[in-house]
Amino acid sequence: MSSHAARKKIGQQTSYLQYSPTIKGTGTVVGPKEGNGPLAINFHEITQDELLGMSSWEQAESEFLYRACQHALGNAKLDLNQIDYLFSGDLLNQTVSSNLVAKKLQIPYFGLFGACSTMAEGLLLSSIMVDGGMASNVLTATSSHNKGLERQFRFPTEYGGQRPPYAQWTVSGGGAAIISHQGNGPYVSYVTPGKVMDWGVSDAYDLGSAMAPAAYDTLKQHLSDTGQNVTDYDMIVTGDLGIQGTTMFKELCENDGINVQDNHYDCGVMIFDSNQDVHAGASGCACSAVVTYSYIYNLFQNNKINRALVMATGALHNPQIVQQNITIPTICHAVALEQQKIGDSNG
Amino acid sequence: MSSHAARKKIGQQTSYLQYSPTIKGTGTVVGPKEGNGPLAINFHEITQDELLGMSSWEQAESEFLYRACQHALGNAKLDLNQIDYLFSGDLLNQTVSSNLVAKKLQIPYFGLFGACSTMAEGLLLSSIMVDGGMASNVLTATSSHNKGLERQFRFPTEYGGQRPPYAQWTVSGGGAAIISHQGNGPYVSYVTPGKVMDWGVSDAYDLGSAMAPAAYDTLKQHLSDTGQNVTDYDMIVTGDLGIQGTTMFKELCENDGINVQDNHYDCGVMIFDSNQDVHAGASGCACSAVVTYSYIYNLFQNNKINRALVMATGALHNPQIVQQNITIPTICHAVALEQQKIGDSNG
């Protein structure tokens, strides 16, 4: 399929970034429950007030996102006027959390919708903008809010409805990163945007099972496109498959001869302790963003890992199509992060 | 702001595409009301059944989008397996119209949210992917449906509520284009993604007034970044300002010394006749897409124009933030189309 013109494309779905765009700085802000979890030490800000002083859950989510962007700017030591573009998206209807942040920041804005895969979609497109010479520094961000999104997708939490054991807990938080043409890594080397998968799940609580086939499909494609093995990565990091989805993902991989037993990690499993009563782990756009841009990023900064494949997963339904008996479409985008530059210098 | 690395960036917000990505084929499908309008002869398909045989408005919208993609593929003489990526977005909650099409097409998918600016956002990002060497052919599409979106954003049309005279009529339709590394034009030369503007409009019927400042801001920035004048373009084409928004846009431009009296056109004004009782014109994601990818595209194909600046405008609110007294954020992205290749050959 790739012609002469698509010189950076390898295989069916993957692009190779030749100028080593780098994550120059990150910002993560979470709510009190996430701040009581095992990754707490990594987050840049933990708020005890899940409303952040705002008057609605929607505005609170937008504030999580805004603060994450501010932390990323500070940590990258860049001013807002040095940022060329913003890529942002979230799960609120019409991605209003992102739209309101874009209004505050006053930089050119690309709105994304990838549900919980938005972190990887934004990271991927930002890296392409930098690699393609359209930008020096790109800000990418995403957010979710437990209270606003449970109300929008299922029931208001105040209703106190029973959650099934396979339900995941929507993370309250925001995560942001700045992708730059120069910096000290980690570097983005390969990006593999995913296809939409739908294996027939219609239960809007069972998103781990719905998304597992998408993660499996993208991982398989990524390895095939790049000629790599799972063991070429120190970590294969999925976004928010949760406990049930992780089990299914591992089975799908194993049945296909892909052994991920030793180096697979799921952000939705890692962010909460088993005693925090979240049932099958975490989900939400912020889940993979706050884990990748804090804990995983720190592993690179501290030279603990050399290569990670970040694969954020998303469920692309809304309540209306679920009510109309349409099964849940899902997607997974993969981004390879490297401790060392590979490819050409970007001097 | 632009450093050495951002070699394609010019000015504050614009990128110059050096390899002349081209629109290789387009597809447009509209409903009966649009098919009775003055541009009818340009559309690739006009359906008399606004449900297209589906069982819900959401599925009907997705079918508009799917058929538009099929027409674009046919007109570009390309098979689906020659398409590298899909960029698509729409106004339905969680952009489900696009998600369901991505599921059918089974190619890697980037979900966008830009409201009625999505046509330009998708065209812009698709062109960047081709110009950056990540793709040979990219499909970009968007859709809207009068019945589904009026219910979602305002009232079900069956309710028969009174619309104010400045309200615009949401277009039912889908528009798609294939951006390729080689072809006969029109070529994409400059892209100027916009910033979010909000001048305080809070009436969700008055979107033309809300979006006019965004169109003005992006046009001004585009001219400044590229060192061009309005008269360098045969047509300045805004997306869906409608009658009221067009008046405000022209005033804003005129007050700033930018004369668009002679070559400004608005898709929301052009698509319906004044006797079709749509009040202030048309809107919806499909509005700019079906006009640009049929009528404007044909003007290029027939050598009637040499240069057009397509500026799709979007209102980035949802009903919840309007209820919360948050004013409406808006955006406008600009894409310059050229009859002749400029820049390097892409042989």
XYZ file of C-alpha atoms in Angstrom:
694
model
C 0.000 0.000 0.000
C 2.773 2.430 0.901
C 4.044 4.283 -2.140
C 7.104 6.379 -2.685
C 5.344 9.309 -1.058
C 4.630 7.591 2.247
C 8.283 7.379 3.095
C 7.724 7.148 6.844
C 5.082 4.430 6.669
C 6.070 0.879 7.498
C 3.765 -2.091 7.168
C 0.006 -1.616 7.187
C -0.622 0.874 9.982
C 2.645 2.162 11.421
C 4.732 5.283 10.846
C 8.364 5.682 11.803
C 9.275 9.138 13.123
C 12.669 10.008 11.760
C 13.446 13.136 13.788
C 12.904 11.700 17.281
C 10.263 14.011 18.709
C 10.597 13.996 22.476
C 8.323 14.401 25.474
C 9.810 17.532 26.986
C 7.589 17.857 30.004
C 4.393 16.448 31.497
C 1.697 17.452 33.957
C -0.743 15.288 35.887
C -3.459 16.318 38.335
C -5.757 13.838 40.094
C -8.559 13.696 42.604
C -8.483 12.381 46.166
C -9.154 8.714 45.364
C -6.322 8.564 42.806
C -4.156 10.421 45.310
C -4.682 7.595 47.792
C -3.521 4.991 45.283
C -0.121 3.366 44.853
C 1.102 5.838 42.203
C 0.413 8.936 44.317
C 4.051 9.957 44.667
C 4.328 10.392 40.888
C 1.475 12.852 40.313
C 2.253 16.543 40.006
C -0.818 17.635 41.956
C -3.414 15.872 44.080
C -6.558 17.776 44.972
C -8.798 16.861 47.899
C -11.657 18.885 46.386
C -13.019 16.957 43.420
C -14.898 20.119 42.340
C -11.673 22.191 42.413
C -13.730 25.137 43.577
C -15.891 25.106 40.457
C -19.693 25.055 40.322
C -20.226 21.980 38.118
C -18.553 18.649 37.397
C -17.999 19.736 33.787
C -16.120 22.840 34.851
C -14.197 20.822 37.425
C -13.050 18.415 34.717
C -11.953 21.316 32.560
C -10.000 22.705 35.510
C -8.194 19.350 35.943
C -7.219 19.589 32.288
C -6.137 23.216 32.533
C -3.969 22.596 35.574
C -2.339 19.596 33.889
C -1.414 21.836 30.946
C 0.069 24.424 33.299
C 2.180 21.783 35.030
C 3.395 20.460 31.676
C 4.415 23.959 30.584
C 6.250 24.556 33.838
C 8.029 21.211 33.760
C 9.043 21.678 30.120
C 10.247 25.191 31.016
C 8.298 26.620 28.110
C 5.962 29.577 27.897
C 2.582 29.241 26.291
C 3.708 31.462 23.409
C 6.318 28.844 22.512
C 3.618 26.208 21.949
C 2.498 25.883 18.345
C -0.639 23.738 18.718
C -2.919 22.016 21.206
C -4.367 18.536 20.633
C -6.972 17.704 23.249
C -10.077 15.610 23.732
C -12.245 14.104 26.445
C -15.413 12.118 27.031
C -17.847 14.910 27.834
C -20.438 15.494 25.126
C -18.845 17.664 22.406
C -15.539 17.442 24.352
C -16.395 20.646 26.197
C -13.717 20.123 28.812
C -11.073 20.496 26.100
C -12.915 23.279 24.291
C -12.977 25.433 27.420
C -9.261 24.862 28.026
C -8.509 25.767 24.397
C -10.443 28.982 24.970
C -8.277 29.803 27.983
C -4.970 28.921 26.327
C -5.558 30.854 23.072
C -3.346 28.688 20.884
C -4.455 26.869 17.694
C -6.521 23.861 18.721
C -7.277 20.472 17.213
C -10.194 18.809 19.011
C -10.019 15.023 19.211
C -12.482 12.326 20.093
C -10.945 8.975 20.944
C -12.652 8.277 24.286
C -10.050 6.710 26.619
C -7.640 6.274 23.692
C -7.327 10.065 23.396
C -3.995 10.180 25.251
C -2.312 8.037 22.596
C -4.176 9.711 19.717
C -3.007 13.129 20.878
C 0.552 11.991 21.572
C 0.692 10.344 18.158
C -0.639 13.327 16.195
C 1.495 15.794 18.161
C 4.595 13.735 17.377
C 3.656 13.682 13.690
C 3.269 17.477 13.658
C 6.731 17.901 15.143
C 8.311 15.233 12.958
C 6.672 16.691 9.852
C 8.145 20.128 10.494
C 4.842 21.868 11.261
C 5.688 22.585 14.883
C 8.489 22.942 17.392
C 6.406 22.300 20.506
C 2.932 20.779 20.714
C 0.786 20.473 23.824
C -1.477 17.424 24.103
C -3.904 16.773 26.942
C -6.939 14.833 28.083
C -9.155 14.546 31.150
C -12.024 12.716 32.779
C -14.157 13.197 35.878
C -15.812 10.391 37.776
C -18.905 12.348 38.812
C -19.622 14.093 35.517
C -19.035 11.048 33.343
C -20.894 8.506 35.464
C -23.909 10.839 35.247
C -23.498 11.243 31.494
C -22.904 7.587 30.597
C -24.723 5.635 33.321
C -26.272 7.139 36.470
C -25.471 10.091 38.733
C -23.230 8.731 41.498
C -25.606 10.335 44.032
C -28.178 7.737 42.922
C -26.020 5.061 44.565
C -26.764 2.376 41.988
C -25.143 -1.039 42.273
C -22.105 -1.439 40.004
C -21.397 -4.921 38.642
C -18.092 -6.536 39.691
C -16.589 -6.066 36.231
C -17.273 -2.285 36.226
C -14.305 0.070 36.237
C -13.937 3.312 38.162
C -13.708 6.481 36.045
C -10.601 8.412 37.009
C -10.911 12.086 38.001
C -7.916 13.927 36.658
C -6.074 15.498 33.783
C -2.857 14.621 32.009
C -0.792 16.695 29.581
C 2.497 16.464 27.757
C 4.583 18.705 25.536
C 6.121 17.104 22.468
C 9.178 18.929 21.219
C 11.657 18.838 18.402
C 14.502 18.720 20.862
C 14.997 17.439 24.364
C 16.354 14.589 26.409
C 13.747 11.941 25.864
C 11.832 9.769 26.034
C 11.586 9.896 22.253
C 8.652 8.809 20.108
C 9.869 6.351 17.471
C 6.869 4.439 16.081
C 3.171 5.231 16.038
C 0.461 2.701 15.176
C -3.068 4.136 15.033
C -5.692 1.447 15.447
C -8.742 0.183 13.613
C -12.178 0.012 15.230
C -12.971 -3.381 16.737
C -16.360 -4.642 17.857
C -16.692 -8.166 19.131
C -20.289 -7.751 20.233
C -20.189 -6.361 23.771
C -23.322 -4.317 24.476
C -23.012 -3.786 28.249
C -21.707 -0.247 28.902
C -20.248 -1.435 32.217
C -18.152 -4.138 30.552
C -15.727 -1.895 28.700
C -12.609 -3.909 29.510
C -13.972 -6.868 27.572
C -15.102 -4.585 24.749
C -11.656 -2.975 24.398
C -9.418 -6.040 24.821
C -9.740 -7.125 21.153
C -8.699 -3.635 20.011
C -5.579 -3.771 22.198
C -4.756 -7.232 20.892
C -5.269 -6.192 17.262
C -3.106 -3.064 17.533
C -0.304 -4.874 19.392
C -0.242 -7.654 16.812
C -0.210 -5.121 13.965
C 2.500 -3.033 15.591
C 4.782 -6.021 16.090
C 4.150 -7.224 12.545
C 4.681 -3.770 10.979
C 7.917 -3.126 12.861
C 9.297 -6.658 12.838
C 9.641 -6.657 16.599
C 8.827 -9.031 19.429
C 7.104 -8.276 22.712
C 10.455 -8.745 24.449
C 11.911 -5.810 22.520
C 9.945 -3.639 24.948
C 10.525 -3.395 28.679
C 6.855 -2.602 29.141
C 3.703 -3.078 27.090
C 1.338 -0.594 28.746
C -2.384 -0.737 27.960
C -4.655 2.133 28.907
C -7.635 0.952 30.862
C -8.513 -2.669 30.205
C -8.926 -3.186 33.945
C -8.788 -6.609 35.565
C -11.361 -8.342 33.359
C -10.086 -6.778 30.141
C -6.483 -7.599 30.993
C -7.343 -11.276 31.445
C -9.069 -11.325 28.074
C -6.229 -9.390 26.377
C -3.633 -11.832 27.680
C -5.707 -14.808 26.513
C -6.123 -13.324 23.029
C -2.386 -12.702 22.792
C -1.447 -16.097 24.159
C -3.776 -17.919 21.780
C -1.978 -16.138 18.956
C 1.528 -16.956 20.178
C 2.215 -13.493 21.621
C 3.512 -13.836 25.155
C 2.784 -10.741 27.228
C 2.790 -12.441 30.635
C 6.069 -10.925 31.796
C 5.965 -7.322 30.644
C 2.330 -6.281 30.294
C 0.974 -3.558 32.567
C -2.408 -1.854 32.540
C -2.865 1.714 33.770
C -6.391 0.837 34.909
C -5.005 -1.902 37.127
C -2.004 0.036 38.429
C -3.637 3.286 39.531
C -5.756 1.904 42.394
C -4.998 -0.568 45.180
C -7.163 -3.650 45.361
C -8.441 -2.416 48.742
C -9.827 0.807 47.245
C -13.072 -0.927 46.228
C -13.106 0.107 42.587
C -14.135 -3.364 41.396
C -12.325 -4.178 38.098
C -9.852 -1.251 38.087
C -9.970 2.181 36.527
C -10.998 3.769 33.238
C -11.602 7.219 31.763
C -9.500 9.360 29.440
C -7.354 10.536 32.333
C -6.442 6.982 33.387
C -3.757 6.241 30.805
C -2.736 9.912 30.658
C -1.996 10.424 34.347
C -0.186 7.066 34.635
C 1.892 7.446 31.450
C 2.760 11.098 32.021
C 3.799 10.511 35.646
C 4.836 6.966 36.575
C 5.963 5.715 33.124
C 7.592 9.041 32.306
C 9.508 8.911 35.603
C 10.747 5.398 34.828
C 12.339 6.848 31.706
C 13.680 9.899 33.532
C 15.269 7.626 36.140
C 16.729 5.277 33.525
C 14.692 2.328 34.796
C 13.429 1.374 31.342
C 14.657 1.769 27.788
C 11.597 1.086 25.679
C 7.843 1.096 26.327
C 4.869 0.615 24.046
C 1.979 2.747 25.292
C -1.384 1.512 23.996
C -4.354 3.582 25.113
C -7.721 1.927 24.559
C -11.086 3.574 24.024
C -14.771 2.581 23.905
C -16.505 4.681 21.244
C -20.172 4.318 22.225
C -22.704 6.713 23.636
C -25.817 5.969 25.717
C -28.124 6.440 22.709
C -26.546 3.731 20.551
C -26.426 1.364 23.519
C -30.177 1.944 23.999
C -30.591 1.252 20.270
C -28.922 -2.178 20.723
C -25.827 -1.229 18.772
C -22.766 -3.012 20.126
C -19.787 -1.045 21.406
C -17.051 -0.042 18.923
C -13.567 0.206 20.438
C -10.097 1.300 19.376
C -6.484 1.224 20.539
C -3.619 3.467 19.393
C 0.011 2.525 20.098
C 3.016 4.824 20.615
C 6.563 3.528 21.127
C 8.725 5.483 23.575
C 12.499 5.135 23.648
C 15.196 6.188 26.102
C 17.675 6.738 23.263
C 17.246 8.663 20.038
C 16.927 6.452 17.039
C 17.016 7.756 13.502
C 18.362 11.039 12.229
C 19.519 13.881 14.376
C 17.187 16.854 14.510
C 19.956 19.389 15.222
C 8.205 31.146 17.719
C 9.104 28.882 14.841
C 12.502 27.304 15.294
C 14.748 25.512 12.892
C 12.724 22.340 13.417
C 9.385 23.763 12.339
C 10.574 24.251 8.798
C 7.043 24.250 7.309
C 5.618 26.737 9.787
C 5.124 30.309 8.678
C 3.961 33.096 10.942
C 2.026 32.322 14.090
C -0.461 29.654 13.049
C 0.109 28.571 9.466
C 1.939 25.667 7.842
C 3.049 25.536 4.250
C 2.693 22.102 2.614
C 5.672 21.581 0.407
C 4.612 18.437 -1.465
C 1.244 19.660 -2.779
C -1.155 17.073 -1.384
C -4.198 16.940 -3.635
C -7.898 16.209 -3.305
C -8.145 13.139 -5.497
C -11.848 12.488 -5.199
C -14.879 13.560 -3.205
C -18.281 12.224 -2.220
C -21.373 14.095 -1.076
C -24.778 12.743 -0.104
C -27.665 14.921 1.053
C -31.287 14.718 2.111
C -34.387 15.902 0.238
C -34.360 19.533 1.416
C -30.714 20.017 0.369
C -31.568 18.226 -2.872
C -34.172 20.877 -3.604
C -31.665 23.678 -3.148
C -29.665 25.614 -5.751
C -26.578 23.372 -5.520
C -28.464 20.126 -6.169
C -26.801 19.402 -9.492
C -23.408 19.151 -7.775
C -24.197 16.500 -5.173
C -23.233 12.890 -5.839
C -26.398 11.469 -4.290
C -29.695 12.922 -3.118
C -31.914 10.740 -1.005
C -35.655 11.321 -0.597
C -35.678 9.142 2.546
C -34.025 11.097 5.339
C -33.826 7.845 7.359
C -32.035 6.049 4.495
C -33.844 2.884 5.493
C -32.319 2.864 8.966
C -34.184 2.625 12.272
C -32.855 5.737 14.024
C -31.638 9.225 13.128
C -28.188 8.362 14.507
C -27.858 5.376 12.193
C -29.220 7.423 9.298
C -26.518 10.032 9.861
C -23.875 7.330 9.925
C -25.258 5.978 6.649
C -24.949 9.450 5.050
C -21.323 9.448 6.129
C -20.663 5.918 4.908
C -22.176 6.569 1.480
C -20.153 9.777 1.121
C -16.974 7.751 1.786
C -17.991 5.188 -0.826
C -18.599 7.907 -3.424
C -15.218 9.483 -2.637
C -13.473 6.143 -3.085
C -15.232 5.543 -6.377
C -14.535 9.019 -7.705
C -10.870 8.809 -6.699
C -10.704 5.370 -8.334
C -9.134 3.914 -5.212
C -9.911 0.777 -3.248
C -10.340 0.916 0.483
C -7.115 -1.063 0.931
C -5.220 1.811 -0.706
C -6.351 4.234 2.003
C -3.899 4.631 4.863
C -6.012 6.478 7.417
C -9.456 7.902 8.147
C -10.003 11.264 9.847
C -13.652 11.750 10.723
C -15.843 13.549 13.209
C -19.398 14.758 13.718
C -21.710 16.457 16.190
C -23.444 13.447 17.711
C -22.437 12.778 21.307
C -19.122 10.885 21.275
C -19.049 11.287 17.457
C -20.805 7.931 17.059
C -21.691 8.537 13.441
C -17.984 8.523 12.594
C -17.163 5.670 14.982
C -19.676 3.389 13.298
C -18.313 4.234 9.850
C -14.770 3.549 11.059
C -15.991 0.167 12.258
C -17.352 -0.618 8.799
C -14.312 0.612 6.892
C -11.686 -1.198 9.008
C -8.858 1.230 8.376
C -6.874 3.091 11.067
C -9.056 5.872 12.439
C -8.441 9.255 14.025
C -11.609 10.581 15.657
C -12.017 14.349 15.565
C -14.259 16.801 17.305
C -14.474 20.220 15.735
C -18.263 20.620 15.448
C -19.035 22.298 12.101
C -15.331 23.073 11.594
C -14.596 19.332 11.305
C -14.436 19.401 7.492
C -11.479 21.793 7.553
C -9.869 20.104 10.570
C -9.957 16.733 8.817
C -8.794 18.140 5.472
C -5.975 19.961 7.222
C -4.732 16.966 9.235
C -5.094 14.595 6.282
C -2.984 16.938 4.160
C -0.349 17.085 6.886
C -0.194 13.273 7.052
C 0.371 13.066 3.306
C 2.827 15.960 3.243
C 4.740 14.518 6.206
C 5.239 11.190 4.452
C 3.004 9.150 6.773
C 0.439 8.332 4.125
C -0.215 8.099 0.401
C -3.992 8.427 0.575
C -6.107 9.631 3.483
C -9.898 9.626 3.698
C -11.562 12.450 5.633
C -15.279 12.779 6.230
C -17.990 14.392 8.291
C -21.772 14.356 8.588
C -24.799 15.876 10.269
C -28.502 15.086 10.421
C -31.208 17.665 10.969
C -33.532 15.409 12.963
C -30.962 13.770 15.249
C -29.057 16.951 16.013
C -32.039 19.222 16.596
C -33.226 16.667 19.172
C -29.778 16.479 20.764
C -29.015 20.203 20.898
C -32.436 21.867 21.092
C -35.797 20.092 20.704
C -37.081 17.131 18.695
C -38.374 18.529 15.405
C -41.627 16.630 16.019
C -42.231 19.046 18.906
C -42.719 21.800 16.338
C -41.168 24.557 18.449
C -40.824 28.063 17.073
C -37.363 28.829 15.706
C -36.122 32.412 15.982
C -35.431 34.238 12.697
C -31.641 34.040 13.212
C -31.699 30.233 13.626
C -29.963 28.111 10.971
C -31.150 24.831 9.511
C -28.965 21.800 10.276
C -28.016 20.081 7.036
C -28.723 16.359 6.614
C -25.863 14.841 4.693
C -22.349 13.540 4.563
C -19.228 14.750 2.791
C -15.937 12.970 2.206
C -12.672 13.566 0.380
C -9.527 11.620 -0.340
C -6.251 13.492 0.035
C -3.444 11.972 -2.003
C 0.243 12.417 -2.617
C -0.378 12.654 -6.334
C -3.217 13.790 -8.524
C -4.494 16.635 -10.630
C -5.613 19.098 -7.985
C -6.926 21.074 -6.357
C -3.825 21.119 -4.180
C -3.603 22.055 -0.509
C -0.949 24.719 -0.038
C -1.471 26.431 3.322
C -3.297 25.347 6.456
C -4.174 27.678 9.328
C -5.765 25.962 12.340
C -7.696 28.404 14.484
C -7.821 29.482 18.088
C -11.002 29.311 20.182
C -12.964 32.560 20.218
C -15.791 33.484 22.563
C -17.330 36.919 22.363
C -20.106 36.146 24.814
C -22.950 34.617 22.818
C -25.009 32.284 25.012
C -28.008 31.615 22.743
C -27.609 28.172 21.138
C -29.760 29.319 18.206
C -27.490 32.259 17.433
C -24.456 30.312 16.224
C -23.688 32.525 13.241
C -23.011 35.466 15.558
C -21.007 33.213 17.885
C -18.784 31.921 15.062
C -18.235 35.147 13.076
C -15.370 36.352 15.326
C -13.573 33.006 14.891
C -13.811 33.295 11.095
C -12.568 36.879 11.234
C -9.660 35.959 13.528
C -8.505 33.025 11.398
C -8.785 34.958 8.125
C -6.804 37.851 9.551
C -4.141 35.478 10.903
C -3.941 33.534 7.646
C -3.430 36.702 5.579
C -0.841 37.996 8.027
C 1.056 34.674 8.233
C 1.189 34.204 4.469
C 1.627 37.860 3.473
C -1.399 37.688 1.199
C -4.416 39.860 0.517
C -8.051 38.824 0.226
C -7.823 39.481 -3.505
C -5.179 36.762 -3.874
C -8.101 34.326 -3.563
C -10.946 33.950 -6.015
C -13.180 32.836 -3.187
C -13.107 33.148 0.604
C -15.544 30.405 1.631
C -16.798 30.286 5.222
C -18.573 27.180 6.515
C -21.886 28.040 8.078
C -22.071 31.597 9.328
C -25.498 31.912 7.767
C -27.074 35.248 6.947
C -26.692 36.861 10.353
C -23.157 35.557 10.895
C -22.091 36.645 7.422
C -23.225 40.204 8.087
C -21.262 40.268 11.327
C -18.181 38.659 9.706
C -18.136 41.243 6.926
C -18.479 44.068 9.437
C -15.611 42.733 11.543
C -13.406 42.427 8.468
C -14.365 45.838 7.102
C -13.705 47.564 10.421
C -10.224 46.056 10.289
C -9.509 47.111 6.710
C -10.085 43.656 5.209
C -12.445 43.952 2.254
C -14.330 40.688 1.637
C -17.362 42.249 -0.054
C -16.538 40.946 -3.513
C -15.301 37.400 -2.988
C -16.812 36.079 0.219
C -19.219 33.160 0.062
C -20.821 31.185 2.893
C -21.813 27.537 2.462
C -24.685 28.056 4.910
C -26.073 30.789 2.694
C -25.452 29.060 -0.637
C -26.961 25.632 0.032
C -30.619 26.710 0.391
C -32.791 29.107 -1.600
C -34.333 31.997 0.258
C -37.758 30.496 -0.469
C -36.948 27.256 1.364
C -37.914 28.789 4.731
C -34.754 27.911 6.632
C -34.550 31.341 8.295
C -30.881 32.427 8.521
C -29.370 29.723 6.303
C -27.806 26.361 7.052
C -25.407 24.846 9.561
C -24.179 21.428 10.711
C -20.911 19.581 10.026
C -22.174 18.459 6.634
C -22.900 22.014 5.460
C -19.356 23.093 4.566
C -18.404 19.525 3.612
C -21.113 18.911 1.012
C -20.702 22.387 -0.510
C -16.882 22.327 -0.629
C -16.630 18.737 -1.839
C -19.208 19.228 -4.594
C -19.753 22.808 -5.802
C -16.342 24.299 -4.888
C -14.527 21.161 -6.008
C -16.340 21.294 -9.342
C -15.334 24.936 -9.825
C -11.731 23.759 -9.633
C -12.343 20.756 -11.865
C -13.909 23.031 -14.472
C -11.130 25.616 -14.238
C -13.521 28.297 -13.036
C -11.326 29.326 -10.100
C -7.616 29.219 -9.304
C -7.469 29.735 -5.558
C -9.972 29.372 -2.723
C -9.605 29.703 1.021
C -11.984 27.286 2.735
C -12.724 28.297 6.328
C -15.055 25.940 8.188
C -16.459 27.353 11.404
C -17.613 25.444 14.488
C -19.513 26.142 17.706
C -17.975 24.040 20.485
C -20.739 24.065 23.102
C -23.058 21.392 24.417
C -26.506 21.787 26.023
C -25.115 21.262 29.526
C -22.689 24.188 29.442
C -25.345 26.411 27.887
C -27.622 25.510 30.802
C -24.748 26.343 33.131
C -24.552 29.871 31.642
C -21.194 29.273 29.984
C -20.903 31.252 26.759
C -20.288 29.465 23.459
C -16.672 28.799 22.399
C -16.139 28.767 18.616
C -13.340 28.009 16.174
C -12.464 28.323 12.502
C -9.807 26.392 10.554
C -8.607 27.587 7.133
C -7.305 25.519 4.210
C -5.997 27.079 0.985
C -6.795 25.205 -2.229
C -4.920 25.849 -5.465
C -5.530 24.930 -9.084
C -1.780 24.733 -9.715
C 0.898 22.922 -7.776
C 3.101 25.262 -5.839
C 6.266 24.142 -4.110
C 8.299 21.030 -4.751
C 7.284 18.243 -7.039
C 6.216 15.079 -5.286
C 7.210 12.806 -8.160
